[in-house]
Short mmCIF file of C-alpha atoms in Angstrom, two decimals:
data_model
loop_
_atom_site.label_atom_id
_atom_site.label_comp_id
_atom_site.label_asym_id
_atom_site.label_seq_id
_atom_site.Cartn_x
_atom_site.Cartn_y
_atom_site.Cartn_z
CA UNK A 1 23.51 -84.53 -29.86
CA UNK A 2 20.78 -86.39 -28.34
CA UNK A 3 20.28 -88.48 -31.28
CA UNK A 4 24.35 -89.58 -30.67
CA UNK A 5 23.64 -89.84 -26.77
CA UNK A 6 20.77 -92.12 -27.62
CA UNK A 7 22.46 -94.21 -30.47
CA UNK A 8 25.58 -94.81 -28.06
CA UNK A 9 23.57 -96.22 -24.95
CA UNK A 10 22.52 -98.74 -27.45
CA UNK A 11 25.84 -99.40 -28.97
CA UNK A 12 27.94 -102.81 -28.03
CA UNK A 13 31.34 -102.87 -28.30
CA UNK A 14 33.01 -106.76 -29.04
CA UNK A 15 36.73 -106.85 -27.38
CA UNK A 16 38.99 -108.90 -29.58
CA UNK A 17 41.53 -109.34 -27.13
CA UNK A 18 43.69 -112.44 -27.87
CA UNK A 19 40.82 -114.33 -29.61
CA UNK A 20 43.61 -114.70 -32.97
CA UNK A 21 45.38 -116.64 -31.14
CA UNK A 22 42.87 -120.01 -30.21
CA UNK A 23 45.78 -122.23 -29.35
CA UNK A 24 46.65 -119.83 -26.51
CA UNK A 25 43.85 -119.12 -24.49
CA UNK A 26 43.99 -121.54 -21.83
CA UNK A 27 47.18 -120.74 -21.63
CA UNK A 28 46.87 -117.40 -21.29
CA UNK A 29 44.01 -117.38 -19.07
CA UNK A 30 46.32 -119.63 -16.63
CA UNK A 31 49.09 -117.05 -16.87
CA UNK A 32 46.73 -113.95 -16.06
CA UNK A 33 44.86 -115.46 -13.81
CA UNK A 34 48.08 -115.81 -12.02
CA UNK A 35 50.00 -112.95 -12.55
CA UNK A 36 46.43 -111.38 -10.61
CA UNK A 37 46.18 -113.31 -7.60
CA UNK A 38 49.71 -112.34 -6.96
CA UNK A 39 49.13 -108.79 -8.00
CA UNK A 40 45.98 -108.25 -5.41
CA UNK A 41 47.79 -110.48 -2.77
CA UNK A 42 50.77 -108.39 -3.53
CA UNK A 43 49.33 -105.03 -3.63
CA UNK A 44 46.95 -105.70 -0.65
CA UNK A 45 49.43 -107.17 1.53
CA UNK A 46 51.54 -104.46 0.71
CA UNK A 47 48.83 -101.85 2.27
CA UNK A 48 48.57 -104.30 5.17
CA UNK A 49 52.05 -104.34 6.36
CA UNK A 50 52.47 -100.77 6.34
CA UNK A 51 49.52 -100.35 8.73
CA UNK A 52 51.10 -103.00 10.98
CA UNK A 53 54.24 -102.16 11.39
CA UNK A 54 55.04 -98.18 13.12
CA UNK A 55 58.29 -98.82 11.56
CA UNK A 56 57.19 -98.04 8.33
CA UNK A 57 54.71 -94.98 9.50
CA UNK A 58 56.86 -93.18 7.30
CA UNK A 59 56.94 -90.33 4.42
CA UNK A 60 57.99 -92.83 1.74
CA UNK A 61 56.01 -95.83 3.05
CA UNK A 62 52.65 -93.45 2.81
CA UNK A 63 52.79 -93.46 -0.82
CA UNK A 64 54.29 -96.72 -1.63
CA UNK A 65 50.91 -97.95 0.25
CA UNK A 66 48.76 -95.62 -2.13
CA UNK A 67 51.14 -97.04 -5.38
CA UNK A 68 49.70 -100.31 -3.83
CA UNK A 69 46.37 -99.60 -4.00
CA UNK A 70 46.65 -97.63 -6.93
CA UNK A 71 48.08 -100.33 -8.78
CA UNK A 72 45.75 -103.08 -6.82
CA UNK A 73 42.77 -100.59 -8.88
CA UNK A 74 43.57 -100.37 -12.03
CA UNK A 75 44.77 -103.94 -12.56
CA UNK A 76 41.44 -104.97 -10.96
CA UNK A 77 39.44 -102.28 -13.91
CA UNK A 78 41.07 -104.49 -16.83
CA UNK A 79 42.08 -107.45 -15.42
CA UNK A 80 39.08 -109.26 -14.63
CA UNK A 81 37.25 -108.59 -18.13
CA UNK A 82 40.41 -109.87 -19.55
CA UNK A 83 40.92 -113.23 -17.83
CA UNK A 84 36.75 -114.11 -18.42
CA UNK A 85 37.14 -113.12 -22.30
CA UNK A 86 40.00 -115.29 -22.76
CA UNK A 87 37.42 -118.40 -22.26
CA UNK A 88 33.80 -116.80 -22.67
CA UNK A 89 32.21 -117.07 -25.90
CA UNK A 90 30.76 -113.59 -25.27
CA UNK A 91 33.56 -110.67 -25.38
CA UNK A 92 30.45 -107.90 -25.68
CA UNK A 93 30.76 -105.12 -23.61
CA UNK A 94 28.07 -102.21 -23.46
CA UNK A 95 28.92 -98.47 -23.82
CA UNK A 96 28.36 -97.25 -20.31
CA UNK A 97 30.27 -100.17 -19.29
CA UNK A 98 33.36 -99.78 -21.79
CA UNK A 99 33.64 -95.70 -20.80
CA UNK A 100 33.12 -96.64 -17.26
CA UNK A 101 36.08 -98.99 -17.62
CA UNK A 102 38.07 -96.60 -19.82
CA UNK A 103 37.55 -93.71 -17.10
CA UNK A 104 38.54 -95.63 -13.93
CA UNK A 105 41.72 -96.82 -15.70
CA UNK A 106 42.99 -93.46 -16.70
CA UNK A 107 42.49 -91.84 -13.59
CA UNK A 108 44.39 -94.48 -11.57
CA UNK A 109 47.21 -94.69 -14.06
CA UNK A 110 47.85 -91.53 -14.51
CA UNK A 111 47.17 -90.73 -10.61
CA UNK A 112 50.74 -93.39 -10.93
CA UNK A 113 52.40 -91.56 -12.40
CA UNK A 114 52.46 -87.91 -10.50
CA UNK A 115 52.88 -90.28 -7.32
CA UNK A 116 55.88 -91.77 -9.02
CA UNK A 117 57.00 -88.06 -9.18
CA UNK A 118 56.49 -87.28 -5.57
CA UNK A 119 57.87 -90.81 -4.05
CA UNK A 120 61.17 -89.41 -6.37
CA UNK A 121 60.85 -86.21 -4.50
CA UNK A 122 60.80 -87.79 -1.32
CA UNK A 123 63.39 -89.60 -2.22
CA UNK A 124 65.57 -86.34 -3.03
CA UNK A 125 64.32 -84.77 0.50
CA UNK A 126 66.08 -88.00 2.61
CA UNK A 127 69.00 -88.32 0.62
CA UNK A 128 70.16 -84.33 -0.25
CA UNK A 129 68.00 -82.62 3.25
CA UNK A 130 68.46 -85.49 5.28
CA UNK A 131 68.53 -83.46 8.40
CA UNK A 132 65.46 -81.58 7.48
CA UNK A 133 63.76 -84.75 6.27
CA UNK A 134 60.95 -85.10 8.72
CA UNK A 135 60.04 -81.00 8.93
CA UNK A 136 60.06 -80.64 4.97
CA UNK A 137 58.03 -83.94 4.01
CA UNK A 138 55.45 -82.85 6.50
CA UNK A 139 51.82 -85.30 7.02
CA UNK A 140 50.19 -81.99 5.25
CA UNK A 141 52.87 -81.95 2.35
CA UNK A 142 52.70 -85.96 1.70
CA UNK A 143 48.47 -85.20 2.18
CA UNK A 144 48.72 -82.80 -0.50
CA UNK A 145 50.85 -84.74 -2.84
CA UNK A 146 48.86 -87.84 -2.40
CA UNK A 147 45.50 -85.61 -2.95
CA UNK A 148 46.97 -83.86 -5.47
CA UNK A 149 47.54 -86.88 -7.73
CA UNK A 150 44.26 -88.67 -7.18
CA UNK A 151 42.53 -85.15 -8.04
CA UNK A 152 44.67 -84.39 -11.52
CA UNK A 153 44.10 -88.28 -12.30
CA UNK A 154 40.55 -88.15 -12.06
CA UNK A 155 40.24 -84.36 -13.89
CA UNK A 156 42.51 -85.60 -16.84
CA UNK A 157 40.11 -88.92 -16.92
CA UNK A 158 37.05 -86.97 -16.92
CA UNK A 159 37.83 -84.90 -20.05
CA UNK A 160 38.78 -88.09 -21.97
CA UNK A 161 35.98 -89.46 -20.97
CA UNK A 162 33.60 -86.92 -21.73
CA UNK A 163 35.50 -86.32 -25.10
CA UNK A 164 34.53 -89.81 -25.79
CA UNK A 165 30.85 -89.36 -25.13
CA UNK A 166 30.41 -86.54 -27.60
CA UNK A 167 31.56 -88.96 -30.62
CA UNK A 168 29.25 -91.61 -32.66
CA UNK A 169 29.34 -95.67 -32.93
CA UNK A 170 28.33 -98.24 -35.24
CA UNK A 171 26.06 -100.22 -33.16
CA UNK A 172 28.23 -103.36 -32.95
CA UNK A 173 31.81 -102.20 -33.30
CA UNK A 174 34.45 -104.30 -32.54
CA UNK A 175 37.65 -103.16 -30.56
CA UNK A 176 41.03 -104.64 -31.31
CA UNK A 177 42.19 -104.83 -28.15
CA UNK A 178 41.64 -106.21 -24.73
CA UNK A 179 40.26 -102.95 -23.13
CA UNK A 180 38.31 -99.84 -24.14
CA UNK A 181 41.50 -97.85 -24.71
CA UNK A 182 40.63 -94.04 -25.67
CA UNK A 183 43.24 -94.56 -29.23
CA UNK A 184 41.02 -97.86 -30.20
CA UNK A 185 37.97 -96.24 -29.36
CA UNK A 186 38.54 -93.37 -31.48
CA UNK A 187 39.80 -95.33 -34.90
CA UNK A 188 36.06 -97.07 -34.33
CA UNK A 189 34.30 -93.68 -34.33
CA UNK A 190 31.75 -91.94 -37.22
CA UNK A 191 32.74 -88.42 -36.02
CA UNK A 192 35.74 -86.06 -36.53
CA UNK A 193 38.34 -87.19 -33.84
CA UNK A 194 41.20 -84.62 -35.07
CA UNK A 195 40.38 -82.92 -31.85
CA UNK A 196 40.01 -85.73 -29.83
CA UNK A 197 43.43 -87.43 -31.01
CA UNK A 198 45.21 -84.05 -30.33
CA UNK A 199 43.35 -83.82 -26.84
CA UNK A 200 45.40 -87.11 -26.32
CA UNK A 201 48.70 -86.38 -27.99
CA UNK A 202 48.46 -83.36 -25.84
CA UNK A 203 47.72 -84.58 -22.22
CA UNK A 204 49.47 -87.51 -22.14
CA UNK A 205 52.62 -86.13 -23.22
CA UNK A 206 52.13 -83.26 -20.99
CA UNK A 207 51.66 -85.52 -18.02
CA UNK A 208 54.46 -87.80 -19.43
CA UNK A 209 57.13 -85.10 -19.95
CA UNK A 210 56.02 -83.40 -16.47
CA UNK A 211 56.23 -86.19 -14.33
CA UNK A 212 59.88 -87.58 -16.29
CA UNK A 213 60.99 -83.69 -15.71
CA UNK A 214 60.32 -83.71 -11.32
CA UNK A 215 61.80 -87.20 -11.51
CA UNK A 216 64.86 -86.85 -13.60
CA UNK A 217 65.26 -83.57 -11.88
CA UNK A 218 65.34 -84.97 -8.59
CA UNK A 219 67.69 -87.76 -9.49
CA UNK A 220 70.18 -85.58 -11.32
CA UNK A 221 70.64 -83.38 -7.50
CA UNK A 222 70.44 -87.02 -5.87
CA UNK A 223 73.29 -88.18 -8.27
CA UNK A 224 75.33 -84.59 -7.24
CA UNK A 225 74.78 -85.16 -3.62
CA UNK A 226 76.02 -89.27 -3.78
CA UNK A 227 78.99 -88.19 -6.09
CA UNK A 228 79.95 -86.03 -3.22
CA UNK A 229 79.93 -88.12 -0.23
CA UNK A 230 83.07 -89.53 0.98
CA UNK A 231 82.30 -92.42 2.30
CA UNK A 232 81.83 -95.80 -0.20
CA UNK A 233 79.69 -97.15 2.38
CA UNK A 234 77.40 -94.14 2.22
CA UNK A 235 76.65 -93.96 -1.24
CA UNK A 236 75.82 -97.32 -1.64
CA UNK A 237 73.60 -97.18 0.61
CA UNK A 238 71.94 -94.59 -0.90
CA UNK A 239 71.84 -96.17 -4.56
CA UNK A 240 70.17 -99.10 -2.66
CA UNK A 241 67.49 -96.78 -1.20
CA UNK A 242 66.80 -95.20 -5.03
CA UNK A 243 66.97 -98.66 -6.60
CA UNK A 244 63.55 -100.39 -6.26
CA UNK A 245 61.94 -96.98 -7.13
CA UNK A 246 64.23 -96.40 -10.33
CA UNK A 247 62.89 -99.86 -11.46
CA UNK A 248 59.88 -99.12 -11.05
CA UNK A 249 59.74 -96.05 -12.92
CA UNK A 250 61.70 -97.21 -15.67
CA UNK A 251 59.45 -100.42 -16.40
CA UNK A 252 56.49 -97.80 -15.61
CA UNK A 253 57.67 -94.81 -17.89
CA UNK A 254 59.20 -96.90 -20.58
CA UNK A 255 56.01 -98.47 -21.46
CA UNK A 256 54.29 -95.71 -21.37
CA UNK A 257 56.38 -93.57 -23.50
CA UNK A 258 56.40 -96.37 -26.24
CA UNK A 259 52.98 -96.94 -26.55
CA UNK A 260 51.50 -93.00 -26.03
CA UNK A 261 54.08 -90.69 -27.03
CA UNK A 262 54.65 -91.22 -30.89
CA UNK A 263 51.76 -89.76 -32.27
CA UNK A 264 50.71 -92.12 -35.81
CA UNK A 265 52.61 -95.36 -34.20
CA UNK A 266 53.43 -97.69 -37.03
CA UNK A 267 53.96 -100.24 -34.01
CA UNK A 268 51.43 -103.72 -34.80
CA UNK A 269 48.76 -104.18 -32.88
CA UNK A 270 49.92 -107.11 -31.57
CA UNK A 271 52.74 -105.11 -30.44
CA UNK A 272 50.72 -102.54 -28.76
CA UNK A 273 48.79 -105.22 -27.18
CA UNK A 274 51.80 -107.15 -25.19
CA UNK A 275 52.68 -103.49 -24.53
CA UNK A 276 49.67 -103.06 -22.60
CA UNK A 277 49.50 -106.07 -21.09
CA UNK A 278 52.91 -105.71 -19.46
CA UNK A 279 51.32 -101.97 -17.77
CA UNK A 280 48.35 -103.08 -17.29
CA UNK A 281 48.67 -106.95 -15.65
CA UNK A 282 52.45 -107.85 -14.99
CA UNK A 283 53.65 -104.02 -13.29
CA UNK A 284 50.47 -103.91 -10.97
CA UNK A 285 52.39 -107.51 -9.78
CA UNK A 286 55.92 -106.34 -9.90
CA UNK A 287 55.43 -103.06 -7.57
CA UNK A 288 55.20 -104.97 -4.47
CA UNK A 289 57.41 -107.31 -5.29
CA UNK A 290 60.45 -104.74 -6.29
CA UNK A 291 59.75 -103.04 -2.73
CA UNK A 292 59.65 -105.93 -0.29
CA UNK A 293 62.16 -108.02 -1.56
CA UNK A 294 64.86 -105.34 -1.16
CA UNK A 295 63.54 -104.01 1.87
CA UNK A 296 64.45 -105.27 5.34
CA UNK A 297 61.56 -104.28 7.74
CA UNK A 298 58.90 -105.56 5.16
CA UNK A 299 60.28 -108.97 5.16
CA UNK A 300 60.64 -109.22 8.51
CA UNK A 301 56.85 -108.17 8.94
CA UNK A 302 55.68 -110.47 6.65
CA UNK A 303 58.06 -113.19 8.35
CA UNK A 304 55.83 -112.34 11.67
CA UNK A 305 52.26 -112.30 9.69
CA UNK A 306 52.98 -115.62 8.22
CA UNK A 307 54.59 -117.25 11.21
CA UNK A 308 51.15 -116.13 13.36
CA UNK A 309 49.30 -117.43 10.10
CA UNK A 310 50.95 -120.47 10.32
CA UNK A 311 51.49 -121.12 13.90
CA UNK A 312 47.57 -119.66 15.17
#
């Protein structure tokens, strides 16, 4: 074991990333570069407006500003490596430095997806209880939720992690791919990964299938209670206040579910890789723009921030 430990300090991994394509880097670096200013402007600003306006001091506004950062964090682990390889000569990246990356990523997305689960629970509270809204979703309930998913992230991160340092590298190993993603990492591997590839299969369905079941679960009791009201008026109003968050966790889930659920994928790798670009660059920027544009009192605070901006 120390003989591995030692061998893998010293081992470099080369991230392949787009490099096939020549003809589209600069484009592609233009794109991403993009598609991140607006995702930490987006994301950010997101967190920023909240904490202005006492409006939106609210149960469901709490953890669409931790989405915000959430997705602000793990755009921020892959995207910046990303944008640099796509014109630096050098797409080297050292061990620490790839599991480092690797860990940091899981935790945050999968920390996404058990607060997708509880913003869907919310959502289930104010539409089904909304007369008991404010004593069931509780500051120690939303706390807890909001802990909750940060902790699980990070545990479920932390084994991967750790099952990756117990495996062996080639010293110059090259990853096809434009992250150290734990399914890339472990085709590159000397050792047995049987367990390690059933340590994935396992979790991330687990998570997957856990999160989907509290979501679908509350949506199916949301569905009961619209079907039941009387009033037109009233349950369109209350599709409109499930719609930005059944975007997002359809964009969210279904990439997820294509690219981690079917163990022995016979999807290309260039398939795999848009895949993960669109989870990893383009929903970090789509979040915030799914929940302000289709929601009243954040426009009208950003209308105010900009018109100081501009006006000062």
């Amino acid at each position: 074991m120390q003989l591995s430990q030692r061998n893998n300090s010293e081992v470099i991994f080369t991230l392949l990333g787009f490099s096939e394509y020549p003809e589209l880097q600069i484009p592609l670096f233009l794109i991403f570069l993009a598609i991140y200013s607006i995702t930490v402007i987006g994301n950010i600003g997101m967190v920023q407006i909240i904490q202005i306006n006492p409006k939106l001091h609210t149960p469901m506004y709490f953890f669409l500003s931790h989405l915000s950062f959430v997705d602000f964090c793990y755009s921020s682990t892959i995207a910046p490596k990303m944008i640099v390889n796509l014109y630096a000569k050098d797409r080297s990246i050292s061990f620490s430095g790839c599991m480092a990356q690797y860990f940091f990523f899981c935790a945050f997305v999968i920390t996404e997806a058990f607060l997708l689960a509880a913003m869907s629970y919310d959502r289930l509270v104010a539409i089904c209880h909304p007369l008991l809204y404010t004593a069931i979703m509780s500051q120690k309930l939303c706390t807890a939720l909001v802990v909750g998913s940060y902790a699980w992230g990070e545990a479920c991160s932390l084994i991967f992690t750790c099952s990756a340092l117990q495996l062996s590298f080639p010293d110059f190993s090259t990853i096809n791919h434009f992250f150290c993603e734990f399914s890339s990492l472990l085709s590159l591997s000397c050792s047995d990964t049987a367990v390690d590839q059933s340590l994935l299969f396992t979790l991330a369905t687990f998570n997957t299938v856990s999160t989907l079941f509290i979501i679908l679960l509350s949506y199916l009791f949301i569905l009961v209670t619209i079907l039941k009201m009387c009033s037109a008026s009233g349950r369109r109003k209350a599709f409109s206040t499930c719609a930005s968050h059944l975007t997002a966790i359809t964009i969210f889930f279904g990439t997820i579910l294509f690219l981690y659920c079917v163990p022995n994928s016979k999807n290309s790798r260039h398939t795999v890789k848009v895949a993960s670009v669109f989870y990893t660059v383009v929903i970090p920027m789509l979040n915030p723009l799914i929940y302000s544009l289709r929601n009243k009192d954040v426009r009208d605070t950003l209308k105010k921030i900009l018109a100081v901006k501009i006006f000062s």
